[in-house]
Amino acid sequence: MKKTVLAAAVGAAALAACGGGGGSGGSSTGTSSTSSASAVALFAAPGTSASGSFVASGDTATDALGYINNMRAQVGLAALSSQSGVAQAAANHSLWEQDNNTVGHVETAGQTGYTGATPSDRVNLYYSTNSVGEVTAGFSGPFASSTEAIEALFDAPFHRAVMLFDAVHAGAGVANATSSTQLSTLTVDLADYKQVVGDAQLVAWPYSGMSGVNTGWYANESPNPVASYNNGSLENTVVGYPVTLSGGDNAAFSNVSFTITDASGANVPCIETDSSNNSDATREAMCVPIARLAKGTTYTAKVSGTLTNASLAATSFSVSWQFTTAATDNTPIGAPTSASAQSASGARAFEQTTPRRVILN
């Protein structure tokens, strides 16, 4: 049995609290419009032509940062530079999680491996900064691959926004399990702030023109964006791949209308979350489809509402863009799988295997 836990939290909202600097970039290659003279537009996403192919090294910490930077390059964001002190803080926290069989952002003094209560406390032991963010994951037993944990974190919409913010430095730390009863943990800490995304720009994922998009996502992150739907009936189930918009600096959304339609114009029911209705959605608006998206299908996302930022008074906006799903369905990380068994009579039966413990925080 393997259980996965994802904890998505911005370690203190410090990354959001740091402002300053002018934005750069341009309008997206997708359609965008606005009802205001001060146009809000999608940040230009160059796609895989800018990132190239990501090739894993086999080292979980190295590949975590490499994977994040590959995703950032696809949307036009600068690479995070590795910082040894930040990495040390992340490594210490991963060991604390493994030692205490838990995944989260707040350590308690007196516990085994304690180095600091908050992400900011821990990072500042080794690197002085007033801007800190953190994402962390735990999987029961050894990681299946060096990118399993970071892929799960990036697919999770609350965590994704942290990794697509204008941070400068990052460091990853890993504690590898030696048995199936122990947690393998990955922590990525981010530090410092330098504005690249302008106050009137929004980063979309999947981005405009993106192809090969996953059709499904296993909804097990904490906080969970589907928790409010039908008394939490979609938590820890496979739903559609989350579509997100995130802003820079101190972006805040309100009056959001978020729709996803397929090629025929049919609406895709999805659960909308943004910074006006969920305090954990810092600088973010998202919609999580309640069912897996169709494979090999082009979808249109349309989002309208009001955006406020450090240098931007409340401004109405309307943006739209398209993306295309992969030709085959993905197997979401952490989701239960089906196993086949053959009886003595030759009949085959299928049973659902117990999922791993997977924690995203």
GROMACS .gro file of C-alpha atoms in nm, residues 5-231:
model
  227
    5VAL     CA    1  -0.004   1.342   0.093
    6LEU     CA    2   0.030   1.681  -0.074
    7ALA     CA    3   0.042   1.995   0.134
    8ALA     CA    4   0.021   2.319  -0.058
    9ALA     CA    5   0.094   2.616   0.149
   10VAL     CA    6   0.281   2.934   0.095
   11GLY     CA    7   0.499   2.937   0.399
   12ALA     CA    8   0.372   3.258   0.542
   13ALA     CA    9   0.227   3.458   0.257
   14ALA     CA   10   0.556   3.639   0.246
   15LEU     CA   11   0.605   3.593  -0.125
   16ALA     CA   12   0.284   3.780  -0.185
   17ALA     CA   13   0.372   4.051   0.060
   18CYS     CA   14   0.683   4.168  -0.122
   19GLY     CA   15   0.617   4.412  -0.401
   20GLY     CA   16   0.796   4.660  -0.619
   21GLY     CA   17   0.950   4.658  -0.960
   22GLY     CA   18   0.798   4.698  -1.300
   23GLY     CA   19   0.649   4.409  -1.492
   24SER     CA   20   0.770   4.274  -1.823
   25GLY     CA   21   0.630   4.044  -2.084
   26GLY     CA   22   0.343   4.095  -2.323
   27SER     CA   23  -0.001   3.987  -2.426
   28SER     CA   24  -0.059   3.618  -2.477
   29THR     CA   25  -0.064   3.448  -2.811
   30GLY     CA   26  -0.420   3.350  -2.718
   31THR     CA   27  -0.724   3.575  -2.731
   32SER     CA   28  -0.752   3.829  -2.454
   33SER     CA   29  -0.979   4.126  -2.409
   34THR     CA   30  -1.084   4.373  -2.146
   35SER     CA   31  -1.365   4.617  -2.074
   36SER     CA   32  -1.123   4.867  -1.927
   37ALA     CA   33  -0.882   5.112  -2.088
   38SER     CA   34  -0.616   4.972  -1.855
   39ALA     CA   35  -0.597   4.631  -2.024
   40VAL     CA   36  -0.548   4.314  -1.824
   41ALA     CA   37  -0.390   4.049  -2.045
   42LEU     CA   38  -0.240   3.703  -2.035
   43PHE     CA   39   0.135   3.685  -1.984
   44ALA     CA   40   0.302   3.570  -2.307
   45ALA     CA   41   0.373   3.196  -2.295
   46PRO     CA   42   0.640   3.082  -2.544
   47GLY     CA   43   0.574   2.714  -2.474
   48THR     CA   44   0.817   2.428  -2.520
   49SER     CA   45   1.019   2.621  -2.778
   50ALA     CA   46   1.160   2.817  -2.484
   51SER     CA   47   1.195   2.533  -2.235
   52GLY     CA   48   1.318   2.246  -2.447
   53SER     CA   49   1.269   1.892  -2.326
   54PHE     CA   50   1.313   1.817  -1.958
   55VAL     CA   51   1.547   1.524  -1.895
   56ALA     CA   52   1.552   1.385  -1.541
   57SER     CA   53   1.889   1.320  -1.378
   58GLY     CA   54   1.753   1.067  -1.131
   59ASP     CA   55   1.827   1.289  -0.829
   60THR     CA   56   1.499   1.400  -0.669
   61ALA     CA   57   1.623   1.735  -0.533
   62THR     CA   58   1.800   1.831  -0.856
   63ASP     CA   59   1.506   1.724  -1.070
   64ALA     CA   60   1.254   1.912  -0.855
   65LEU     CA   61   1.419   2.244  -0.933
   66GLY     CA   62   1.484   2.145  -1.293
   67TYR     CA   63   1.121   2.046  -1.345
   68ILE     CA   64   0.989   2.370  -1.194
   69ASN     CA   65   1.220   2.576  -1.413
   70ASN     CA   66   1.112   2.385  -1.723
   71MET     CA   67   0.747   2.462  -1.648
   72ARG     CA   68   0.832   2.825  -1.572
   73ALA     CA   69   1.017   2.861  -1.903
   74GLN     CA   70   0.710   2.740  -2.090
   75VAL     CA   71   0.504   3.029  -1.952
   76GLY     CA   72   0.783   3.285  -1.997
   77LEU     CA   73   0.902   3.314  -1.637
   78ALA     CA   74   1.266   3.340  -1.530
   79ALA     CA   75   1.439   3.034  -1.389
   80LEU     CA   76   1.476   3.003  -1.013
   81SER     CA   77   1.841   2.995  -0.914
   82SER     CA   78   1.959   2.734  -0.669
   83GLN     CA   79   2.059   2.876  -0.328
   84SER     CA   80   2.244   2.648  -0.089
   85GLY     CA   81   2.105   2.799   0.232
   86VAL     CA   82   1.749   2.774   0.106
   87ALA     CA   83   1.818   2.413   0.005
   88GLN     CA   84   1.953   2.336   0.353
   89ALA     CA   85   1.633   2.468   0.511
   90ALA     CA   86   1.428   2.251   0.274
   91ALA     CA   87   1.638   1.942   0.349
   92ASN     CA   88   1.603   1.994   0.725
   93HIS     CA   89   1.226   2.025   0.693
   94SER     CA   90   1.195   1.710   0.482
   95LEU     CA   91   1.385   1.519   0.751
   96TRP     CA   92   1.158   1.665   1.020
   97GLU     CA   93   0.854   1.545   0.823
   98GLN     CA   94   0.996   1.197   0.784
   99ASP     CA   95   1.105   1.175   1.148
  100ASN     CA   96   0.760   1.279   1.269
  101ASN     CA   97   0.558   1.094   1.002
  102THR     CA   98   0.374   1.407   0.896
  103VAL     CA   99   0.368   1.658   0.612
  104GLY     CA  100   0.301   2.026   0.677
  105HIS     CA  101   0.460   2.366   0.710
  106VAL     CA  102   0.469   2.434   1.085
  107GLU     CA  103   0.718   2.255   1.310
  108THR     CA  104   0.677   2.231   1.687
  109ALA     CA  105   0.968   2.297   1.919
  110GLY     CA  106   1.082   1.983   2.099
  111GLN     CA  107   0.996   1.748   1.814
  112THR     CA  108   1.268   1.537   1.655
  113GLY     CA  109   1.449   1.735   1.388
  114TYR     CA  110   1.296   2.073   1.478
  115THR     CA  111   1.482   2.368   1.326
  116GLY     CA  112   1.222   2.645   1.310
  117ALA     CA  113   0.848   2.692   1.338
  118THR     CA  114   0.768   2.846   0.999
  119PRO     CA  115   0.921   2.831   0.652
  120SER     CA  116   1.047   3.185   0.698
  121ASP     CA  117   1.210   3.095   1.031
  122ARG     CA  118   1.385   2.797   0.879
  123VAL     CA  119   1.509   2.968   0.562
  124ASN     CA  120   1.637   3.269   0.755
  125LEU     CA  121   1.863   3.045   0.960
  126TYR     CA  122   2.077   3.008   0.645
  127TYR     CA  123   1.972   3.285   0.408
  128SER     CA  124   1.842   3.630   0.501
  129THR     CA  125   1.519   3.720   0.320
  130ASN     CA  126   1.175   3.864   0.390
  131SER     CA  127   1.008   3.668   0.110
  132VAL     CA  128   0.959   3.293   0.155
  133GLY     CA  129   0.730   3.032   0.001
  134GLU     CA  130   0.715   2.657   0.044
  135VAL     CA  131   0.560   2.348  -0.112
  136THR     CA  132   0.605   2.000   0.026
  137ALA     CA  133   0.493   1.643  -0.040
  138GLY     CA  134   0.515   1.306   0.129
  139PHE     CA  135   0.471   0.960  -0.024
  140SER     CA  136   0.467   0.634   0.166
  141GLY     CA  137   0.763   0.424   0.066
  142PRO     CA  138   1.032   0.520  -0.185
  143PHE     CA  139   0.945   0.764  -0.462
  144ALA     CA  140   0.854   0.583  -0.785
  145SER     CA  141   1.071   0.828  -0.979
  146SER     CA  142   1.282   1.136  -0.919
  147THR     CA  143   1.000   1.359  -1.053
  148GLU     CA  144   0.695   1.188  -0.901
  149ALA     CA  145   0.660   1.429  -0.609
  150ILE     CA  146   0.728   1.752  -0.797
  151GLU     CA  147   0.490   1.654  -1.078
  152ALA     CA  148   0.218   1.587  -0.822
  153LEU     CA  149   0.282   1.923  -0.657
  154PHE     CA  150   0.274   2.114  -0.986
  155ASP     CA  151  -0.050   1.950  -1.099
  156ALA     CA  152  -0.214   2.058  -0.772
  157PRO     CA  153  -0.353   2.409  -0.833
  158PHE     CA  154  -0.282   2.574  -0.496
  159HIS     CA  155   0.079   2.453  -0.511
  160ARG     CA  156   0.119   2.541  -0.878
  161ALA     CA  157   0.058   2.909  -0.807
  162VAL     CA  158   0.346   2.916  -0.558
  163MET     CA  159   0.584   2.774  -0.818
  164LEU     CA  160   0.468   3.018  -1.088
  165PHE     CA  161   0.526   3.327  -0.873
  166ASP     CA  162   0.807   3.580  -0.921
  167ALA     CA  163   1.050   3.425  -0.674
  168VAL     CA  164   1.425   3.450  -0.736
  169HIS     CA  165   1.592   3.163  -0.548
  170ALA     CA  166   1.489   2.812  -0.455
  171GLY     CA  167   1.623   2.501  -0.289
  172ALA     CA  168   1.492   2.147  -0.269
  173GLY     CA  169   1.549   1.895   0.007
  174VAL     CA  170   1.463   1.524   0.018
  175ALA     CA  171   1.431   1.251   0.276
  176ASN     CA  172   1.414   0.911   0.105
  177ALA     CA  173   1.225   0.625   0.267
  178THR     CA  174   1.387   0.287   0.312
  179SER     CA  175   1.062   0.096   0.371
  180SER     CA  176   0.697   0.111   0.266
  181THR     CA  177   0.594   0.222   0.616
  182GLN     CA  178   0.814   0.531   0.606
  183LEU     CA  179   0.744   0.857   0.425
  184SER     CA  180   0.963   0.984   0.144
  185THR     CA  181   0.939   1.363   0.157
  186LEU     CA  182   1.025   1.650  -0.075
  187THR     CA  183   1.030   2.015   0.027
  188VAL     CA  184   1.095   2.307  -0.205
  189ASP     CA  185   1.154   2.647  -0.045
  190LEU     CA  186   1.149   2.967  -0.251
  191ALA     CA  187   1.305   3.298  -0.152
  192ASP     CA  188   1.323   3.662  -0.258
  193TYR     CA  189   1.097   3.849  -0.497
  194LYS     CA  190   1.164   4.026  -0.826
  195GLN     CA  191   0.865   4.129  -1.029
  196VAL     CA  192   0.843   3.992  -1.382
  197VAL     CA  193   0.466   3.949  -1.420
  198GLY     CA  194   0.315   4.295  -1.445
  199ASP     CA  195   0.034   4.408  -1.217
  200ALA     CA  196  -0.210   4.382  -1.510
  201GLN     CA  197  -0.084   4.045  -1.636
  202LEU     CA  198  -0.203   3.694  -1.558
  203VAL     CA  199  -0.026   3.360  -1.598
  204ALA     CA  200  -0.244   3.079  -1.734
  205TRP     CA  201  -0.189   2.705  -1.691
  206PRO     CA  202  -0.251   2.517  -1.912
  207TYR     CA  203  -0.124   2.809  -2.119
  208SER     CA  204  -0.255   2.938  -2.451
  209GLY     CA  205  -0.182   2.688  -2.728
  210MET     CA  206  -0.057   2.418  -2.491
  211SER     CA  207  -0.102   2.061  -2.616
  212GLY     CA  208  -0.070   1.723  -2.447
  213VAL     CA  209  -0.251   1.850  -2.137
  214ASN     CA  210  -0.346   1.587  -1.878
  215THR     CA  211  -0.712   1.490  -1.875
  216GLY     CA  212  -0.735   1.404  -1.506
  217TRP     CA  213  -0.608   1.499  -1.162
  218TYR     CA  214  -0.636   1.320  -0.829
  219ALA     CA  215  -0.791   1.575  -0.591
  220ASN     CA  216  -0.592   1.516  -0.274
  221GLU     CA  217  -0.404   1.840  -0.208
  222SER     CA  218  -0.432   2.041   0.111
  223PRO     CA  219  -0.606   2.280   0.099
  224ASN     CA  220  -0.841   2.099  -0.137
  225PRO     CA  221  -1.016   2.308  -0.406
  226VAL     CA  222  -1.303   2.059  -0.439
  227ALA     CA  223  -1.379   2.037  -0.066
  228SER     CA  224  -1.681   2.268  -0.091
  229TYR     CA  225  -1.851   2.067  -0.365
  230ASN     CA  226  -2.134   1.831  -0.264
  231ASN     CA  227  -2.013   1.784   0.093
   0.00000   0.00000   0.00000
